[in-house]
Coordinates of N, CA and C in Angstrom, one line a residue:
M29 N 66.0 8.4 104.8 CA 65.4 9.7 105.3 C 64.7 10.4 104.1
S30 N 63.5 10.8 104.2 CA 62.8 11.4 103.1 C 63.3 12.9 102.9
D31 N 63.0 13.4 101.7 CA 63.3 14.8 101.4 C 62.7 15.8 102.4
Q32 N 61.5 15.4 102.9 CA 60.8 16.3 103.8 C 61.5 16.4 105.2
A33 N 62.4 15.5 105.4 CA 63.1 15.5 106.7 C 64.4 16.3 106.6
M34 N 64.7 16.8 105.4 CA 66.0 17.6 105.3 C 65.7 19.1 105.3
I35 N 66.7 19.8 105.8 CA 66.7 21.3 105.8 C 68.0 21.8 105.3
V36 N 68.1 23.0 105.0 CA 69.4 23.7 104.6 C 69.7 24.6 105.8
D37 N 70.8 24.4 106.4 CA 71.2 25.3 107.5 C 71.7 26.6 107.1
S38 N 72.1 27.4 108.0 CA 72.6 28.8 107.7 C 73.9 28.9 106.9
Y39 N 74.6 27.7 106.9 CA 75.8 27.7 106.1 C 75.5 27.1 104.7
G40 N 74.3 26.9 104.4 CA 73.9 26.3 103.0 C 74.1 24.8 102.9
R41 N 74.3 24.1 104.0 CA 74.5 22.7 104.0 C 73.2 22.0 104.3
E42 N 72.9 20.9 103.6 CA 71.7 20.1 103.8 C 72.0 19.1 104.9
R43 N 71.0 19.0 105.8 CA 71.1 18.1 106.9 C 69.7 17.7 107.4
V44 N 69.7 16.7 108.3 CA 68.4 16.2 108.8 C 67.8 17.2 109.9
R45 N 66.6 17.5 109.8 CA 65.9 18.4 110.8 C 65.8 17.6 112.1
R46 N 66.1 18.3 113.2 CA 66.1 17.8 114.5 C 64.8 18.3 115.2
I47 N 64.0 17.3 115.7 CA 62.7 17.6 116.3 C 62.6 17.1 117.7
L48 N 62.2 18.0 118.6 CA 62.0 17.7 120.0 C 60.5 17.7 120.2
V49 N 59.9 16.6 120.8 CA 58.5 16.5 121.1 C 58.2 16.4 122.6
T50 N 57.2 17.1 123.1 CA 56.9 17.0 124.5 C 55.3 17.2 124.6
N51 N 54.9 17.2 125.8 CA 53.4 17.5 126.1 C 53.2 17.8 127.5
D52 N 52.0 17.9 128.0 CA 51.7 18.1 129.4 C 50.8 17.0 129.9
D53 N 50.4 16.0 129.1 CA 49.6 14.9 129.5 C 50.4 13.7 130.0
G54 N 51.7 13.7 129.8 CA 52.5 12.6 130.2 C 53.0 11.8 129.1
I55 N 54.1 11.0 129.3 CA 54.8 10.3 128.2 C 54.0 9.1 127.7
D56 N 53.0 8.7 128.4 CA 52.1 7.6 128.0 C 50.9 8.1 127.2
S57 N 50.8 9.4 127.0 CA 49.6 9.9 126.4 C 49.5 9.5 124.9
D58 N 48.3 9.1 124.5 CA 48.2 8.7 123.1 C 48.4 9.9 122.1
G59 N 48.0 11.1 122.6 CA 48.2 12.3 121.8 C 49.7 12.5 121.5
L60 N 50.6 12.3 122.5 CA 52.0 12.5 122.3 C 52.5 11.4 121.3
I61 N 52.1 10.2 121.5 CA 52.5 9.1 120.6 C 52.1 9.4 119.1
R62 N 50.9 9.8 118.9 CA 50.4 10.1 117.6 C 51.2 11.3 116.9
L63 N 51.6 12.3 117.7 CA 52.3 13.4 117.2 C 53.8 13.0 116.9
A64 N 54.4 12.2 117.7 CA 55.7 11.7 117.5 C 55.8 10.8 116.2
K65 N 54.8 10.0 116.1 CA 54.7 9.1 114.9 C 54.6 10.0 113.6
A66 N 53.8 11.0 113.7 CA 53.6 11.9 112.5 C 54.9 12.7 112.2
A67 N 55.6 13.0 113.3 CA 56.8 13.9 113.1 C 58.0 13.1 112.5
V68 N 58.0 11.8 112.6 CA 59.2 11.0 112.1 C 59.4 11.3 110.6
K69 N 58.4 11.6 109.9 CA 58.4 11.8 108.5 C 59.3 13.1 108.2
Y70 N 59.3 14.0 109.2 CA 59.9 15.3 109.0 C 61.3 15.5 109.6
G71 N 61.9 14.5 110.2 CA 63.2 14.6 110.8 C 63.5 13.6 111.8
E72 N 64.6 13.8 112.5 CA 65.1 13.0 113.6 C 64.3 13.4 114.9
V73 N 63.6 12.5 115.5 CA 62.7 12.8 116.5 C 63.2 12.3 117.9
W74 N 63.2 13.3 118.8 CA 63.5 13.0 120.2 C 62.2 13.3 121.1
V75 N 61.9 12.5 122.0 CA 60.8 12.8 123.0 C 61.3 13.0 124.4
V76 N 61.0 14.1 125.0 CA 61.3 14.3 126.4 C 60.0 14.9 127.0
A77 N 59.3 14.0 127.7 CA 57.9 14.4 128.2 C 57.8 14.1 129.7
P78 N 56.8 14.7 130.3 CA 56.6 14.5 131.8 C 56.3 13.0 132.1
E79 N 56.8 12.6 133.2 CA 56.5 11.2 133.6 C 55.1 10.9 133.9
S80 N 54.3 12.0 134.2 CA 52.9 11.9 134.5 C 52.2 13.2 134.2
Q81 N 50.9 13.2 134.4 CA 50.1 14.4 134.1 C 50.7 15.7 134.7
R82 N 50.8 16.7 133.8 CA 51.3 18.0 134.2 C 50.4 19.2 133.6
S83 N 49.1 19.0 133.4 CA 48.3 20.0 132.8 C 48.2 21.2 133.7
A84 N 47.9 22.4 133.0 CA 47.8 23.7 133.7 C 49.0 24.1 134.4
M85 N 50.2 23.7 134.0 CA 51.4 24.1 134.6 C 52.0 25.4 134.0
S86 N 51.3 25.9 132.9 CA 51.8 27.1 132.2 C 53.2 27.0 131.9
H87 N 54.0 28.0 132.2 CA 55.5 28.1 131.9 C 56.3 27.8 133.1
A88 N 55.8 27.1 134.1 CA 56.5 26.8 135.3 C 57.8 26.0 135.1
M89 N 58.8 26.3 135.9 CA 60.1 25.6 135.8 C 60.6 25.2 137.1
T90 N 61.4 24.1 137.2 CA 61.9 23.6 138.4 C 63.3 24.3 138.7
L91 N 63.4 24.9 139.8 CA 64.7 25.7 140.1 C 65.4 25.2 141.3
R92 N 64.8 24.7 142.3 CA 65.4 24.4 143.6 C 65.5 22.9 143.9
K93 N 65.2 22.1 143.0 CA 65.4 20.6 143.2 C 65.8 20.0 141.9
S94 N 66.4 18.8 142.0 CA 66.9 18.1 140.8 C 65.7 17.6 139.9
I95 N 66.0 17.5 138.7 CA 65.1 16.9 137.7 C 65.6 15.6 137.2
D96 N 64.8 14.6 137.3 CA 65.2 13.2 136.9 C 64.8 13.0 135.4
I97 N 65.7 12.5 134.6 CA 65.5 12.1 133.2 C 65.8 10.6 133.1
T98 N 64.8 9.9 132.6 CA 64.9 8.4 132.6 C 64.6 7.9 131.1
P99 N 65.6 7.2 130.5 CA 65.3 6.6 129.2 C 64.0 5.8 129.2
Y100 N 63.2 5.9 128.1 CA 61.9 5.3 128.1 C 61.8 4.4 126.8
P101 N 62.5 3.2 126.9 CA 62.6 2.3 125.8 C 61.2 1.8 125.3
A102 N 60.2 1.9 126.2 CA 58.9 1.3 125.9 C 58.1 2.3 124.9
F103 N 58.6 3.4 124.6 CA 57.9 4.4 123.7 C 57.7 3.7 122.4
P104 N 56.4 3.6 121.9 CA 56.0 2.7 120.8 C 56.2 3.3 119.4
V105 N 57.1 4.2 119.2 CA 57.3 4.7 117.9 C 58.8 4.4 117.5
E106 N 58.9 3.6 116.4 CA 60.3 3.2 116.0 C 61.1 4.3 115.6
G107 N 62.4 4.3 116.1 CA 63.4 5.3 115.7 C 63.4 6.5 116.5
V108 N 62.5 6.6 117.5 CA 62.4 7.8 118.4 C 63.1 7.5 119.7
Q109 N 64.0 8.4 120.1 CA 64.6 8.3 121.4 C 63.8 9.1 122.4
A110 N 63.3 8.3 123.4 CA 62.3 8.9 124.3 C 62.8 8.9 125.8
Y111 N 62.5 9.9 126.5 CA 62.9 10.1 127.9 C 61.7 10.6 128.7
A112 N 61.5 10.1 129.9 CA 60.5 10.6 130.9 C 61.2 11.5 131.8
C113 N 60.6 12.6 132.1 CA 61.2 13.7 132.9 C 60.3 14.0 134.1
S114 N 60.9 14.2 135.3 CA 60.1 14.4 136.5 C 59.6 15.9 136.6
G115 N 60.1 16.7 135.7 CA 59.7 18.2 135.8 C 58.5 18.5 135.0
T116 N 58.4 19.8 134.8 CA 57.2 20.4 134.1 C 57.4 20.3 132.6
P117 N 56.4 20.7 131.8 CA 56.5 20.7 130.4 C 57.7 21.6 129.9
A118 N 57.8 22.8 130.5 CA 58.8 23.7 130.2 C 60.2 23.1 130.5
D119 N 60.3 22.4 131.7 CA 61.5 21.7 132.0 C 61.9 20.7 131.0
C120 N 60.9 20.0 130.4 CA 61.2 19.0 129.4 C 61.8 19.6 128.2
V121 N 61.4 20.8 127.8 CA 62.0 21.5 126.7 C 63.4 21.9 127.0
R122 N 63.6 22.5 128.1 CA 64.9 23.0 128.5 C 65.9 21.8 128.6
V123 N 65.5 20.8 129.4 CA 66.4 19.6 129.6 C 66.6 18.9 128.3
G124 N 65.5 18.8 127.5 CA 65.7 18.1 126.2 C 66.6 18.8 125.2
G125 N 66.4 20.1 125.1 CA 67.2 20.8 124.1 C 68.6 21.2 124.6
L126 N 68.8 21.3 125.9 CA 70.1 21.8 126.4 C 70.9 20.7 127.0
H127 N 70.3 19.5 127.2 CA 71.1 18.5 127.9 C 71.0 17.1 127.2
V128 N 69.7 16.7 126.9 CA 69.5 15.3 126.4 C 70.0 15.2 125.0
M129 N 69.5 16.1 124.1 CA 69.8 16.0 122.7 C 71.3 16.3 122.4
K130 N 71.9 15.6 121.5 CA 73.3 15.9 121.2 C 73.6 17.2 120.6
L131 N 72.6 17.6 119.8 CA 72.7 18.9 119.1 C 71.4 19.7 119.3
K132 N 71.4 21.0 119.2 CA 70.2 21.8 119.4 C 69.1 21.4 118.4
P133 N 67.8 21.3 118.9 CA 66.7 21.0 118.0 C 66.4 22.2 117.1
D134 N 65.8 21.9 116.0 CA 65.3 22.9 115.1 C 63.9 23.2 115.4
V135 N 63.2 22.2 115.8 CA 61.7 22.3 116.0 C 61.3 21.8 117.3
L136 N 60.3 22.4 117.9 CA 59.7 21.9 119.2 C 58.2 21.7 118.9
L137 N 57.7 20.5 119.1 CA 56.3 20.2 118.9 C 55.8 19.8 120.3
S138 N 54.6 20.4 120.6 CA 54.0 20.2 121.9 C 52.6 19.7 121.8
G139 N 52.3 18.6 122.4 CA 50.9 18.0 122.2 C 51.0 16.5 121.8
I140 N 49.9 16.0 121.2 CA 48.6 16.6 121.0 C 47.9 16.6 122.4
N141 N 47.5 17.8 122.8 CA 46.9 17.9 124.1 C 45.4 17.5 124.1
Y142 N 45.0 16.8 125.2 CA 43.5 16.5 125.3 C 42.8 17.7 126.0
G143 N 42.1 18.5 125.3 CA 41.5 19.7 125.8 C 42.0 20.9 125.0
Y144 N 41.2 21.8 124.6 CA 41.6 22.9 123.8 C 42.5 23.8 124.5
N145 N 43.5 24.3 123.7 CA 44.3 25.4 124.2 C 44.2 26.6 123.3
A146 N 43.2 27.4 123.7 CA 42.8 28.6 122.9 C 42.2 29.6 123.9
A147 N 42.0 30.8 123.3 CA 41.4 31.9 124.1 C 42.2 32.2 125.4
T148 N 41.6 32.6 126.4 CA 42.3 32.9 127.7 C 42.9 31.7 128.4
D149 N 42.5 30.5 128.0 CA 43.0 29.3 128.6 C 44.5 29.1 128.2
L150 N 45.0 29.8 127.2 CA 46.4 29.7 126.8 C 47.3 30.0 127.9
Q151 N 46.9 31.0 128.8 CA 47.9 31.4 129.8 C 48.1 30.4 130.9
Y152 N 47.2 29.4 131.0 CA 47.4 28.3 132.0 C 48.0 27.1 131.4
S153 N 48.0 27.0 130.1 CA 48.3 25.7 129.4 C 49.8 25.3 129.5
G154 N 50.0 24.0 130.0 CA 51.3 23.5 130.0 C 51.8 23.2 128.5
T155 N 50.8 22.8 127.7 CA 51.1 22.6 126.3 C 51.7 23.9 125.6
A156 N 51.0 25.0 125.8 CA 51.5 26.3 125.3 C 52.7 26.7 126.0
G157 N 52.8 26.5 127.3 CA 54.0 26.9 128.1 C 55.3 26.2 127.5
A158 N 55.1 24.9 127.2 CA 56.3 24.2 126.6 C 56.6 24.8 125.2
A159 N 55.6 25.1 124.4 CA 55.9 25.7 123.1 C 56.6 27.1 123.3
F160 N 56.1 27.9 124.2 CA 56.7 29.2 124.4 C 58.2 29.1 124.9
E161 N 58.4 28.0 125.7 CA 59.8 27.8 126.1 C 60.7 27.4 124.9
G162 N 60.1 26.6 124.0 CA 60.8 26.3 122.8 C 61.1 27.5 122.0
A163 N 60.1 28.4 121.8 CA 60.3 29.6 121.1 C 61.4 30.5 121.7
F164 N 61.4 30.6 123.1 CA 62.4 31.3 123.8 C 63.8 30.8 123.6
Q165 N 63.9 29.5 123.4 CA 65.2 28.9 123.2 C 65.6 29.0 121.7
G166 N 64.8 29.5 120.9 CA 65.1 29.7 119.5 C 64.7 28.6 118.5
Y167 N 63.8 27.7 119.0 CA 63.3 26.6 118.2 C 62.0 27.0 117.5
H168 N 61.7 26.5 116.4 CA 60.4 26.7 115.7 C 59.4 25.9 116.4
A169 N 58.5 26.6 117.1 CA 57.6 25.9 118.1 C 56.1 25.8 117.6
I170 N 55.5 24.7 117.7 CA 54.2 24.4 117.3 C 53.4 23.7 118.4
A171 N 52.2 24.1 118.8 CA 51.4 23.5 119.8 C 50.2 22.9 119.1
F172 N 49.8 21.7 119.5 CA 48.7 21.0 119.0 C 47.7 20.6 120.1
S173 N 46.4 20.8 119.9 CA 45.4 20.4 120.9 C 44.2 19.9 120.2
E174 N 43.4 19.1 120.9 CA 42.1 18.7 120.4 C 41.2 18.5 121.6
S175 N 39.9 18.3 121.3 CA 38.9 18.0 122.3 C 39.3 16.8 123.2
A176 N 38.8 16.8 124.4 CA 39.0 15.6 125.2 C 38.2 14.4 124.8
D177 N 37.4 14.6 123.8 CA 36.6 13.5 123.3 C 37.5 12.4 122.8
P178 N 37.1 11.1 123.0 CA 37.9 10.0 122.6 C 38.0 9.8 121.1
C179 N 37.1 10.5 120.4 CA 37.2 10.4 118.9 C 38.3 11.3 118.4
H180 N 39.3 10.8 117.7 CA 40.4 11.6 117.2 C 40.4 11.7 115.6
E181 N 39.3 11.4 115.0 CA 39.2 11.4 113.6 C 39.7 12.6 112.9
T182 N 39.3 13.8 113.4 CA 39.6 15.0 112.7 C 41.1 15.3 112.9
A183 N 41.6 15.2 114.1 CA 43.1 15.4 114.3 C 43.9 14.5 113.5
D184 N 43.5 13.2 113.4 CA 44.3 12.3 112.7 C 44.3 12.6 111.2
A185 N 43.1 13.1 110.7 CA 43.0 13.4 109.3 C 43.8 14.6 108.8
Y186 N 43.9 15.6 109.7 CA 44.5 16.9 109.4 C 45.9 17.0 109.9
L187 N 46.4 16.1 110.8 CA 47.6 16.3 111.4 C 48.8 16.5 110.5
D188 N 49.0 15.6 109.5 CA 50.1 15.7 108.6 C 50.1 17.0 107.8
Q189 N 48.9 17.4 107.3 CA 48.8 18.7 106.6 C 49.2 19.8 107.5
M190 N 48.7 19.9 108.7 CA 49.0 21.0 109.6 C 50.4 21.0 110.0
L191 N 51.0 19.8 110.2 CA 52.4 19.8 110.6 C 53.3 20.3 109.4
A192 N 53.0 19.8 108.2 CA 53.8 20.3 107.1 C 53.7 21.8 106.9
E193 N 52.4 22.3 106.9 CA 52.2 23.8 106.8 C 52.9 24.6 107.9
S194 N 52.8 24.1 109.1 CA 53.4 24.9 110.2 C 54.9 24.9 110.2
L195 N 55.5 23.9 109.7 CA 57.0 23.9 109.6 C 57.5 25.0 108.7
D196 N 56.6 25.4 107.8 CA 57.0 26.4 106.8 C 56.6 27.9 107.2
V197 N 55.8 28.0 108.3 CA 55.4 29.3 108.7 C 56.6 30.1 109.2
R198 N 56.7 31.4 108.9 CA 57.7 32.2 109.3 C 57.3 32.8 110.7
L199 N 58.1 32.6 111.7 CA 57.8 33.1 113.0 C 58.9 34.1 113.5
S200 N 58.4 35.1 114.2 CA 59.3 36.0 114.9 C 59.7 35.5 116.2
Y201 N 60.6 36.2 116.9 CA 61.1 35.7 118.2 C 59.9 35.7 119.2
G202 N 59.8 34.6 119.9 CA 58.7 34.4 120.9 C 57.4 34.0 120.4
Q203 N 57.3 33.8 119.1 CA 56.0 33.3 118.5 C 55.9 31.8 118.4
I204 N 54.7 31.3 118.5 CA 54.4 29.9 118.3 C 53.2 29.8 117.3
V205 N 53.2 28.6 116.6 CA 52.0 28.3 115.9 C 51.1 27.5 116.8
N206 N 49.8 27.9 116.9 CA 48.9 27.2 117.8 C 47.7 26.6 117.0
I207 N 47.6 25.3 117.1 CA 46.6 24.6 116.3 C 45.6 23.8 117.2
N208 N 44.3 24.0 117.0 CA 43.3 23.2 117.7 C 42.4 22.5 116.7
F209 N 42.2 21.2 116.9 CA 41.3 20.4 116.1 C 39.9 20.3 116.8
P210 N 38.9 20.5 116.1 CA 37.5 20.6 116.7 C 37.0 19.3 117.2
H211 N 36.0 19.4 118.0 CA 35.3 18.3 118.6 C 34.5 17.5 117.5
G212 N 34.3 16.2 117.7 CA 33.4 15.5 116.8 C 34.1 14.7 115.8
K213 N 33.3 14.0 115.0 CA 33.8 13.2 113.9 C 34.3 14.0 112.7
L214 N 35.1 13.4 111.9 CA 35.7 14.1 110.7 C 34.6 14.6 109.8
A215 N 33.5 13.9 109.7 CA 32.4 14.4 108.8 C 31.8 15.7 109.3
D216 N 31.9 16.0 110.6 CA 31.4 17.2 111.2 C 32.3 18.4 111.0
C217 N 33.6 18.2 110.7 CA 34.6 19.2 110.5 C 34.3 20.0 109.3
K218 N 34.3 21.3 109.4 CA 34.0 22.2 108.2 C 35.2 22.7 107.4
G219 N 36.4 22.3 107.9 CA 37.6 22.7 107.2 C 38.6 23.4 108.1
I220 N 39.4 24.2 107.6 CA 40.5 24.9 108.3 C 40.3 26.4 108.2
L221 N 40.4 27.1 109.4 CA 40.5 28.5 109.4 C 41.8 29.0 109.9
R222 N 42.6 29.7 109.1 CA 44.0 30.1 109.4 C 43.9 31.5 109.9
D223 N 45.1 32.0 110.4 CA 45.2 33.4 110.9 C 44.2 33.7 111.9
R224 N 43.9 32.8 112.8 CA 42.9 33.1 113.9 C 43.7 33.9 115.0
T225 N 43.0 34.9 115.5 CA 43.6 35.6 116.7 C 43.1 35.0 118.0
V226 N 43.7 35.3 119.1 CA 43.4 34.7 120.4 C 42.2 35.4 120.9
S227 N 41.1 34.7 121.2 CA 39.9 35.2 121.8 C 40.1 35.7 123.2
H228 N 39.3 36.8 123.5 CA 39.3 37.3 124.9 C 38.4 36.5 125.8
G229 N 37.7 35.5 125.2 CA 36.7 34.7 125.9 C 37.3 33.5 126.6
M230 N 36.5 32.6 127.0 CA 36.9 31.4 127.7 C 35.9 30.3 127.5
F231 N 36.4 29.1 127.6 CA 35.5 27.9 127.5 C 34.6 27.8 128.7
Y232 N 35.2 27.9 129.9 CA 34.5 27.7 131.1 C 34.7 28.9 132.0
K233 N 33.6 29.4 132.7 CA 33.7 30.4 133.7 C 33.8 29.7 135.0
D234 N 35.0 29.9 135.7 CA 35.3 29.1 136.9 C 34.7 29.7 138.2
D235 N 34.3 28.8 139.1 CA 33.9 29.1 140.4 C 34.5 28.1 141.4
Y236 N 34.4 28.3 142.7 CA 34.9 27.3 143.6 C 33.8 27.0 144.6
K237 N 33.7 25.7 144.9 CA 32.7 25.2 145.8 C 33.3 24.5 147.0
E238 N 32.6 24.6 148.1 CA 33.2 23.9 149.3 C 33.3 22.4 149.1
N239 N 34.3 21.8 149.6 CA 34.6 20.4 149.4 C 34.5 19.7 150.8
G240 N 33.3 19.8 151.4 CA 33.1 19.1 152.7 C 33.5 20.1 153.8
E241 N 33.0 19.7 155.0 CA 33.3 20.5 156.2 C 34.7 20.3 156.7
Q242 N 35.3 21.3 157.2 CA 36.7 21.3 157.7 C 36.7 21.8 159.1
A243 N 37.7 21.3 159.9 CA 37.8 21.7 161.3 C 38.6 23.0 161.4
D244 N 38.4 23.6 162.5 CA 39.2 24.8 162.9 C 39.0 26.0 161.9
D245 N 37.8 26.1 161.4 CA 37.5 27.2 160.5 C 38.3 27.2 159.2
K246 N 38.9 26.1 158.9 CA 39.6 25.9 157.6 C 38.6 25.8 156.5
S247 N 39.0 26.0 155.3 CA 38.1 25.9 154.1 C 38.8 25.0 153.1
S248 N 38.1 24.1 152.5 CA 38.6 23.3 151.3 C 37.6 23.5 150.2
V249 N 38.2 23.9 149.0 CA 37.4 24.2 147.9 C 37.9 23.4 146.7
V250 N 37.0 23.2 145.7 CA 37.4 22.6 144.4 C 36.8 23.4 143.3
V251 N 37.6 23.6 142.2 CA 37.1 24.4 141.1 C 36.1 23.7 140.3
E252 N 35.1 24.4 139.8 CA 34.2 23.8 138.9 C 33.8 24.9 137.8
G253 N 33.6 24.5 136.6 CA 33.4 25.5 135.5 C 32.1 25.3 134.9
T254 N 31.5 26.5 134.4 CA 30.3 26.5 133.7 C 30.6 26.9 132.2
W255 N 30.2 26.1 131.3 CA 30.4 26.3 129.9 C 29.9 27.6 129.5
T256 N 30.7 28.5 129.0 CA 30.3 29.9 128.6 C 30.9 30.3 127.3
A257 N 31.3 29.4 126.5 CA 32.1 29.7 125.3 C 31.3 30.5 124.3
E258 N 31.7 31.7 124.0 CA 31.2 32.6 122.9 C 32.3 33.3 122.3
G259 N 32.8 32.9 121.2 CA 34.0 33.5 120.6 C 33.7 34.6 119.6
E260 N 34.6 35.6 119.6 CA 34.5 36.7 118.7 C 34.8 36.3 117.3
E261 N 34.3 36.9 116.3 CA 34.6 36.6 114.9 C 36.1 36.7 114.6
G262 N 36.6 35.7 113.9 CA 38.0 35.8 113.5 C 38.9 35.2 114.6
T263 N 38.4 34.6 115.7 CA 39.2 34.1 116.8 C 39.3 32.6 116.8
D264 N 40.3 32.1 117.5 CA 40.4 30.7 117.7 C 39.2 30.1 118.3
L265 N 38.7 30.7 119.4 CA 37.5 30.1 120.1 C 36.3 30.0 119.1
K266 N 36.0 31.0 118.3 CA 34.9 31.0 117.4 C 35.1 29.9 116.4
A267 N 36.3 29.7 115.9 CA 36.6 28.7 114.9 C 36.3 27.3 115.5
I268 N 36.8 27.0 116.7 CA 36.6 25.7 117.3 C 35.1 25.5 117.5
I269 N 34.4 26.4 118.1 CA 32.9 26.3 118.4 C 32.2 26.0 117.1
D270 N 32.6 26.6 116.0 CA 31.9 26.4 114.7 C 32.3 25.2 113.9
G271 N 33.3 24.4 114.5 CA 33.6 23.1 113.9 C 34.8 23.2 112.9
Y272 N 35.7 24.2 113.1 CA 36.8 24.3 112.1 C 38.1 24.0 112.9
V273 N 39.1 23.5 112.1 CA 40.5 23.5 112.6 C 40.9 24.9 112.7
S274 N 41.4 25.3 113.9 CA 41.9 26.7 114.2 C 43.4 26.7 114.1
V275 N 43.9 27.6 113.3 CA 45.4 27.8 113.2 C 45.7 29.3 113.4
G276 N 46.6 29.6 114.3 CA 47.0 31.0 114.5 C 48.4 31.1 115.0
I277 N 49.0 32.3 115.0 CA 50.3 32.6 115.6 C 50.0 33.3 116.9
V278 N 50.7 32.9 117.9 CA 50.5 33.5 119.3 C 51.8 34.0 119.7
N279 N 51.8 35.2 120.3 CA 53.0 35.9 120.8 C 53.2 35.6 122.3
N280 N 54.4 35.3 122.6 CA 54.8 35.3 124.0 C 55.1 36.7 124.5
I281 N 55.3 36.9 125.8 CA 55.6 38.2 126.3 C 57.1 38.6 125.9
G282 N 57.4 39.8 125.8 CA 58.7 40.2 125.5 C 59.0 40.4 124.0

C-alpha cells in the first residue's frame, strides 16, 4: 500500500484510508470503473452502486421496502470489493457505510457521472445526492461529473490530480467537493478553475410536450429541454461553458 493510501486517525495512529465509491449511472458504468481504478492508489476501495440507471434521483431513499445487496465479482478493478444495490444512490451510501463495509469509510466518492452536475441541476442529481448523504454520514465526500460525450480525455488526464487535491480540502459539516470536467478533447481544455460558486442558471430550460393521444381525457407528456446555458462569472456553469475543469465546495441544507 502506497504512502498516499495512509492517513493518521484521531488517535494519532497511521492506518489505511477507507473509500466508498458509488454513482447514479449503475455499477456497469465506465465512469464508476474509472473512478474506482483511480481511487485504489489512495486507500482500500469498496464499491456499492445501483444495479441499473438511477439518474435524477436526488437524495431519495428507500424506506418501505427491502433493499437487495448482491456481491459483484465481475467488477473489473483488482482489489475492489463491489456490490450491486437495488436502491437509490443515497441508499448505496447508507447501506455501504452502515452495513456492507466492516468499518466506517473515511471518504465517499460519487461518479464519474455522464452529464454535468452543476448550477441548478445539482438539486436533481443522484450523483450529488449520494455525495450529500456521504457528507451527512460524516464522510469526506467528493462528486465527479463530465460531459455525456464519449470522449473522456480531459477527465482521465485530470482525475488523479483532482482526487489528490480534493482529499486534502477541508470541509465543514454537510459540504461536498464538486468537480466537473468540460466537454471536448484534452487539447481544448483551458485548465482548472477552483473555488467556483453554484450558478443560478441551468443547462436546459425544460418544457413538456404531449406524447400521443390518450383516451378518457388523460394526458401523457414527456420532458424536453432547450439549451439555455449562460453562467455568471465565477460560477461552475461559466467555467464549464468556457472549457475549464470546475471545482467548488457545495453546501447541503442544514
